[in-house]
Coordinates of C-alpha atoms and ligand atoms in Angstrom, one line a residue:
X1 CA 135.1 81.8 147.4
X2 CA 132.0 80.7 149.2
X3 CA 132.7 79.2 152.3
X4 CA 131.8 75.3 153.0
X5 CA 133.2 75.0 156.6
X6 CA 133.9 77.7 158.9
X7 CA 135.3 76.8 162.2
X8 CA 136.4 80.1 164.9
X9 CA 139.2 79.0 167.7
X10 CA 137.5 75.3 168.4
X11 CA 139.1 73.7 171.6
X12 CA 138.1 70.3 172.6
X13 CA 139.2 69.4 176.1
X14 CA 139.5 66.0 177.3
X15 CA 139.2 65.5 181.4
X16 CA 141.6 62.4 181.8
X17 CA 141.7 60.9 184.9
X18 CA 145.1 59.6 186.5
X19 CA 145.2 55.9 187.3
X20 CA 148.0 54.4 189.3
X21 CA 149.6 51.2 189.4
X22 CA 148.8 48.7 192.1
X23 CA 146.0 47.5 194.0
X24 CA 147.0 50.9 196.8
X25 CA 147.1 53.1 194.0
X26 CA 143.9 51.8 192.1
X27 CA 141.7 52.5 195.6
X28 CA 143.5 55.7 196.3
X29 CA 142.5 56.7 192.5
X30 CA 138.8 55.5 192.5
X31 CA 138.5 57.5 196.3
X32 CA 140.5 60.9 195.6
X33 CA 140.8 60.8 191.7
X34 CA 143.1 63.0 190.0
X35 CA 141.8 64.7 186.8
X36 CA 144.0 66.3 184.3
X37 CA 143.3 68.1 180.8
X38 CA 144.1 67.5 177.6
X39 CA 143.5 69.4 175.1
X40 CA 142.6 67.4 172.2
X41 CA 142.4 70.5 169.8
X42 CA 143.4 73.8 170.9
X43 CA 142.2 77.1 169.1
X44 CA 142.0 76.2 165.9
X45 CA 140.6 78.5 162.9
X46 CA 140.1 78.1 159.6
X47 CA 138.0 78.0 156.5
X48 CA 137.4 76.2 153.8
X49 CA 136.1 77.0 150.3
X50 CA 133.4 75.7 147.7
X51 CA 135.6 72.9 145.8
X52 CA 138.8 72.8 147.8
X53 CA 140.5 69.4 148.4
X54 CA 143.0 69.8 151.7
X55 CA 145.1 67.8 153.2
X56 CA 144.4 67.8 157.3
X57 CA 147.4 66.0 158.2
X58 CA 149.4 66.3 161.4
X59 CA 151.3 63.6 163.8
X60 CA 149.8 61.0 166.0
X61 CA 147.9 63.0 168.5
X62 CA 148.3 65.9 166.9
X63 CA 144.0 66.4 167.0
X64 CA 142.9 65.3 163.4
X65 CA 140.3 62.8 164.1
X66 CA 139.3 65.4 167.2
X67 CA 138.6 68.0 165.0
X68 CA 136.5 66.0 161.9
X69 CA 134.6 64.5 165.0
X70 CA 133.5 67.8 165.8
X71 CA 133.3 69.2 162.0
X72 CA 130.8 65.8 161.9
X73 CA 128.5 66.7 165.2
X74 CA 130.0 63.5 166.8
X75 CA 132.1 65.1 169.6
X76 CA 130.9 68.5 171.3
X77 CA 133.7 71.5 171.0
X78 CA 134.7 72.7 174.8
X79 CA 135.1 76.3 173.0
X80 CA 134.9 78.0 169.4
X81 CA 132.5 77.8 166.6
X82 CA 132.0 75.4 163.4
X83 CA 129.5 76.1 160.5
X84 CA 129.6 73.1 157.8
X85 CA 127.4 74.6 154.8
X86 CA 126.1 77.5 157.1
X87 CA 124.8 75.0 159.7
X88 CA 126.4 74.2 163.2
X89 CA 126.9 70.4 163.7
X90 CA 126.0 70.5 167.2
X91 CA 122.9 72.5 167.2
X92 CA 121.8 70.7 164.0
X93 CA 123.3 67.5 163.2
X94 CA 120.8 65.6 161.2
X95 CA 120.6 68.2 158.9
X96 CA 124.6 68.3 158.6
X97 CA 124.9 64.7 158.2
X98 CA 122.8 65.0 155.0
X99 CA 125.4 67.1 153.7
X100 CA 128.2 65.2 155.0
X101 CA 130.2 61.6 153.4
X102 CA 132.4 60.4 155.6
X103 CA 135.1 57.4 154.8
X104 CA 137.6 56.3 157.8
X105 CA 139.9 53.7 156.0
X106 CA 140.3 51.2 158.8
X107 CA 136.3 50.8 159.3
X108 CA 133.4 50.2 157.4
X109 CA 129.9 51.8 157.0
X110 CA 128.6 48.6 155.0
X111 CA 127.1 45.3 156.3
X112 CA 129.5 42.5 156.1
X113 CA 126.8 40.0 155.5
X114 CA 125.1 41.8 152.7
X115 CA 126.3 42.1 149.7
X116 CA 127.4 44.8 148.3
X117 CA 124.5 46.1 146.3
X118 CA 121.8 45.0 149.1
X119 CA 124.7 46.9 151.6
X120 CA 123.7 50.2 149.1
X121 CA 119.8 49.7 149.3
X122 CA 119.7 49.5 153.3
X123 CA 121.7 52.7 152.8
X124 CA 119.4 54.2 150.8
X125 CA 117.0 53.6 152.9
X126 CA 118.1 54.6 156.6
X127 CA 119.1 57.7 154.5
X128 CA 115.3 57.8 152.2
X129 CA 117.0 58.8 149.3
X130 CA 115.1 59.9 147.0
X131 CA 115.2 56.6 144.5
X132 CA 115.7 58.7 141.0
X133 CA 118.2 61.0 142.5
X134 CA 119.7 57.1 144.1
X135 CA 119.6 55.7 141.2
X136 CA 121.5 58.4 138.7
X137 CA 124.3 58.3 141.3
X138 CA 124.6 54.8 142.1
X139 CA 125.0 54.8 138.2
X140 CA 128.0 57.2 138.0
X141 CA 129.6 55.6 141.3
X142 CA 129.3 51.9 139.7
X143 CA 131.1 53.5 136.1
X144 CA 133.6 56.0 137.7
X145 CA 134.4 52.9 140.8
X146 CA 134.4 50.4 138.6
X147 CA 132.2 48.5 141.0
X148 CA 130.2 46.3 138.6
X149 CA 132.4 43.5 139.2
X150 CA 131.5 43.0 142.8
X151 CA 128.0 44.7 143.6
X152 CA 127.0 40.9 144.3
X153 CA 129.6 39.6 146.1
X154 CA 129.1 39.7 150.0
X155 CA 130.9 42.7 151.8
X156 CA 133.0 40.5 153.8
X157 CA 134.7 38.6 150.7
X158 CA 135.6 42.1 149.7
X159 CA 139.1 42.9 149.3
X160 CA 140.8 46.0 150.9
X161 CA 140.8 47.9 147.6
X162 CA 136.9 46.6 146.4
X163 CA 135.9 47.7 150.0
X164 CA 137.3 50.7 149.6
X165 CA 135.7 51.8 146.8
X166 CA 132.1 50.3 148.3
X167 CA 133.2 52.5 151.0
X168 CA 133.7 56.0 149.0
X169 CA 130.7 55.0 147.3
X170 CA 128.7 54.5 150.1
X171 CA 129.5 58.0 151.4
X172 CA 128.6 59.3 148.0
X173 CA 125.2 57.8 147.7
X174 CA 123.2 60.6 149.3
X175 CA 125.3 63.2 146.9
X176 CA 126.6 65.2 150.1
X177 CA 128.7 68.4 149.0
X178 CA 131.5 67.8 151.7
X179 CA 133.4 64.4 151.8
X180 CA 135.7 63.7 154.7
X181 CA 138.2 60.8 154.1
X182 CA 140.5 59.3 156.7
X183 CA 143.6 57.5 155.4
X184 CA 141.6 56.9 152.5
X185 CA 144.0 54.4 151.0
X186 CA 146.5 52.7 153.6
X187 CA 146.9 49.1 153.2
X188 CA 146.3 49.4 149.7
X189 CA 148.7 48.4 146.7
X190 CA 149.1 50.6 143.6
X191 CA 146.1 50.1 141.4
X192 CA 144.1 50.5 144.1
X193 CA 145.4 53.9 145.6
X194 CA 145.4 54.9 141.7
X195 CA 141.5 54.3 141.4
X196 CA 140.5 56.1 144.4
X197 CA 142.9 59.1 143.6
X198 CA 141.1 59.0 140.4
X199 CA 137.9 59.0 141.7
X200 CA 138.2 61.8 144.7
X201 CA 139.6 63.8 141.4
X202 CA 136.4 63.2 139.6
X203 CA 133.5 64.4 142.4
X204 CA 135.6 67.2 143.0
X205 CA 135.8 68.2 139.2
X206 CA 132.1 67.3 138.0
X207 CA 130.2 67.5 141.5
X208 CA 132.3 70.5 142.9
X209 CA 132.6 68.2 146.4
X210 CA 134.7 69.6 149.0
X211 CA 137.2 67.2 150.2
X212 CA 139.4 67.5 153.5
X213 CA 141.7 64.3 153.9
X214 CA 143.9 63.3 156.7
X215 CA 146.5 60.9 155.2
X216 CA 150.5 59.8 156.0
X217 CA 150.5 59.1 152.6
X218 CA 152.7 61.6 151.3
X219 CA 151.5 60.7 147.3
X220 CA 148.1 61.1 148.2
X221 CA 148.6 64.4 149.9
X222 CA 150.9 65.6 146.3
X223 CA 148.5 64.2 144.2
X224 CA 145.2 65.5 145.6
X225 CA 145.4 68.3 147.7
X226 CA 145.5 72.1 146.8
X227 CA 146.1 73.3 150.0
X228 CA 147.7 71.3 153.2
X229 CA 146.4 72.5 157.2
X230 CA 149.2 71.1 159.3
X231 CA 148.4 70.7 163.0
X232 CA 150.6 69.9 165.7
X233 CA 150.1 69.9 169.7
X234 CA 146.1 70.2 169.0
X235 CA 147.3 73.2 167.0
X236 CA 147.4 75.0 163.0
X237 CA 151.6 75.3 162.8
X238 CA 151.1 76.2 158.5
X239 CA 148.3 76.1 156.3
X240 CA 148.7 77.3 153.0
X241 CA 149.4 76.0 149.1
X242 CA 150.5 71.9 149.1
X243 CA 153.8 73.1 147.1
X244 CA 155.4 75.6 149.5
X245 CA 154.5 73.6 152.4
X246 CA 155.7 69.8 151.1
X247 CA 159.1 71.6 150.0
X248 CA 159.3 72.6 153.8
X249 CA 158.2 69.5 155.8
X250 CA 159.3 66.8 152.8
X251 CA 162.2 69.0 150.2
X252 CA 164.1 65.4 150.4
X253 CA 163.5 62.2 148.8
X254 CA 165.8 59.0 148.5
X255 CA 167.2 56.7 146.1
X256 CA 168.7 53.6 147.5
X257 CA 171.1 51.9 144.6
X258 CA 172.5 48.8 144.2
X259 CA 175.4 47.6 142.4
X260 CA 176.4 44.6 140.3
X261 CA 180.0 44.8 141.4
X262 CA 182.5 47.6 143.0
X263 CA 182.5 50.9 140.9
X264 CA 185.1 54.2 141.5
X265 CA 182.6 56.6 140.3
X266 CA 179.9 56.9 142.3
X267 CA 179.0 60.7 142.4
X268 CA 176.5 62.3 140.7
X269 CA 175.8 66.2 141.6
X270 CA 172.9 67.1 142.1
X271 CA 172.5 64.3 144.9
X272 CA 174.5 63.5 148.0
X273 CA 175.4 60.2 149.3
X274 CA 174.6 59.7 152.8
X275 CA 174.8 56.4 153.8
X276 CA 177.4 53.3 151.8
X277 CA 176.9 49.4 152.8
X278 CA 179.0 47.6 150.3
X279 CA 177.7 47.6 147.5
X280 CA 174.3 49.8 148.8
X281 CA 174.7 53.2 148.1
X282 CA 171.8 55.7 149.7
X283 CA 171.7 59.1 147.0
X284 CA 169.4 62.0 148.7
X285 CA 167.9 64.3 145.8
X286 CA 166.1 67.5 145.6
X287 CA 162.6 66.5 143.6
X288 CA 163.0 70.8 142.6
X289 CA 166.3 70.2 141.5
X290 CA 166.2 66.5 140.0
X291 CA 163.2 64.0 139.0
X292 CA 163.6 60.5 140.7
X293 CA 163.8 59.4 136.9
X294 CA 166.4 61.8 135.8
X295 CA 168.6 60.8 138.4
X296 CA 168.1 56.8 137.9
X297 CA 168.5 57.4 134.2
X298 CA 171.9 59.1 134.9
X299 CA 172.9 56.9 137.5
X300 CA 172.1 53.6 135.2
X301 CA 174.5 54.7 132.3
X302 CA 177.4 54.7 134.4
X303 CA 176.9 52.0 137.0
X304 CA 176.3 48.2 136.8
X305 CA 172.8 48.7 138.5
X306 CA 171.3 45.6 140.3
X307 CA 168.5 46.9 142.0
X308 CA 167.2 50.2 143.0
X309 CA 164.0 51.8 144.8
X310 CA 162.8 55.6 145.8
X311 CA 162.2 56.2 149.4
X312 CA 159.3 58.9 150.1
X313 CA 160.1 60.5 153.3
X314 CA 156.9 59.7 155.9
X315 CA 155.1 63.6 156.4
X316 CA 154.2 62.7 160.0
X317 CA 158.0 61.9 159.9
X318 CA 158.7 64.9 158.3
X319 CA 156.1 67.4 160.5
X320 CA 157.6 65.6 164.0
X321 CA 161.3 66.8 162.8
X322 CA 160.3 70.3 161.5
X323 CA 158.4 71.1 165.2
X324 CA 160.1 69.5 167.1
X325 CA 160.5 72.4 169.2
X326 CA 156.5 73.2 169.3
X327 CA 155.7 72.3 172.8
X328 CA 152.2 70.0 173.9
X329 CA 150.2 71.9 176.8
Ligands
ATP401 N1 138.6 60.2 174.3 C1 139.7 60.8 174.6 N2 140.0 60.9 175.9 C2 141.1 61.5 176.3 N3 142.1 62.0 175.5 C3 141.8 61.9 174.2 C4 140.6 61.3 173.7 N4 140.7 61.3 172.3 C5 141.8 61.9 172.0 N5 142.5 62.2 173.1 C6 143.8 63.0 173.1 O1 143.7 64.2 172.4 C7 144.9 64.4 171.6 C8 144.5 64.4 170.1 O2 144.0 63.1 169.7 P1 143.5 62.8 168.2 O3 142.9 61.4 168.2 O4 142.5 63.9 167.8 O5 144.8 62.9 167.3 P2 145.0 62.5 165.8 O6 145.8 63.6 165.2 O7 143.8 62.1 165.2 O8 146.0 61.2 166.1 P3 146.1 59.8 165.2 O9 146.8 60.2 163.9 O10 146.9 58.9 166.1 O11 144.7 59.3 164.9 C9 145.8 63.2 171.9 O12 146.7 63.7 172.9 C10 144.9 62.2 172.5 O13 145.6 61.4 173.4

């Protein structure tokens, strides 16, 4: 498979410097400071194909954004070697950037005081894209988005789901071969996390776009991703296919029940009860073994069932418990 981003033992050191408390300790820090390093990322390698979607998730701190500021020429690596589409970001960033779409959920590339369309066209322009080649895309984006709806409203009456999706398409418009997302789809509700899903499908499957996501989102990562890169302490602890690494970090789900009235026969076995509050009963499943429906289905034909919801287990969660013993540097 031809590879899209190449990246040989990257470290990205950060010289902190120690502050301490007090007015004593603030003049004893400003006239004998006291650097420390961190290490942000900390030999990382890997390589990424032509068409892949992976998930680059890891815990706070762990070194995501650190790394996809390097992949994007934005931060300069202490160590190592990246090649994005044969190019290094930091000896050649302009040219990288033309290949690159970036999305980072909690900001925005578009101008709150334009509207959404004009937001596009100012685009277009600080990137001079081509107008035909513009055009054709901006056509697919508005059909496949479903943007037509709100390509005159102004960006800021947007809401976090329309926004969104001006977002992705704004990263699109230049037609860049690698898209990086960034918790693509917190804060959303349903629908919306459905459309974008849908959409980061569809580039990948007609435009053959490389996508590497970071995410907590443990439905976006199942739904999306072929392969997952797990780091950890600024470092790769698995990387390999989504479904032998999920059943690792995640194999558990839950299914919190609760009853109408009092009942005798509450077990069910392929799911254990861990937790009883009354009349709240806490079942933990096996998604290999049993479906979250098979088991409510089950469940509902012998008890008086009030009210009942599945509980994803949180993958930073998940990743924190399973290294628990990997030590930071
Ligand atoms: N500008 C900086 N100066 C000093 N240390 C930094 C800086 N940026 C990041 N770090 C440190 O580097 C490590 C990796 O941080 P990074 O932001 O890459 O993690 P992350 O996985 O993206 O976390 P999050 O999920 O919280 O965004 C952390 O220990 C962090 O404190």
């Amino acid at each position: 498979m031809e590879a899209v981003i190449e990246v040989h033992d990257l470290v990205k050191e950060y010289i902190i410097t120690k502050k301490e408390s007090g007015l004593r300790g603030s003049l004893k820090s400003l006239l004998f400071p006291q650097k420390t390093i961190v290490n942000g990322v900390d030999g990382i390698s890997f390589s990424i194909g032509k068409g892949e979607i992976v998930g680059y998730i890891g815990p706070n701190g762990a070194g995501k954004s650190t790394t996809i500021k390097m992949l994007t020429g934005i931060l300069h690596p202490t160590s190592g070697s990246i090649k994005v589409c044969g190019i290094s970001p930091q000896a050649d960033r302009k040219s990288v950037v033309r290949k690159l779409g970036v999305v980072f959920g909690q900001r925005t590339q578009l101008y709150w005081d334009l509207r959404l369309g004009e937001s596009f066209e100012l685009l277009r322009r600080i990137y001079q894209i081509d107008l035909a080649a513009y055009e054709e895309t901006l056509a697919i984006l508005r059909d496949v988005l479903k943007l037509d709806e709100f390509m005159d409203t102004p960006v800021r009456q947007l809401s976090l789901g329309q926004r969104m999706r001006g977002d992705l398409a704004a990263a699109m418009l230049h037609a860049p071969s690698v898209l990086f997302l960034d918790e693509p789809t917190i804060g959303l509700d349903a629908d919306a996390k459905h459309a974008i899903r849908n959409f980061i499908k569809e580039i990948n499957r007609t435009r053959g776009v490389t996508v590497i996501l970071t995410t907590h989102d443990l439905d976006d990562v199942e739904q999306l991703c072929n392969r997952l890169v797990v780091v950890n302490h600024g470092k790769i602890v698995e990387d390999g296919p989504i479904d032998t690494i999920i059943h690792k970090l995640a194999p558990y789900r839950l299914l919190v029940v609760e009853l109408k009235q009092p009942c005798e026969d509450l077990v069910h076995p392929a799911a254990t009860i861990i937790k009883q509050d009354g009349l709240k009963i806490w079942y933990q499943f096996e998604k290999k073994r049993i479906s979250a429906a098979e088991l409510i289905s089950d469940l509902s034909q012998k008890l008086p069932i009030q009210d009942l919801s599945v509980k994803e287990p949180d993958i930073e969660d998940a990743i924190r418990e399973v290294y628990k013993t990997t030590s930071a540097v």
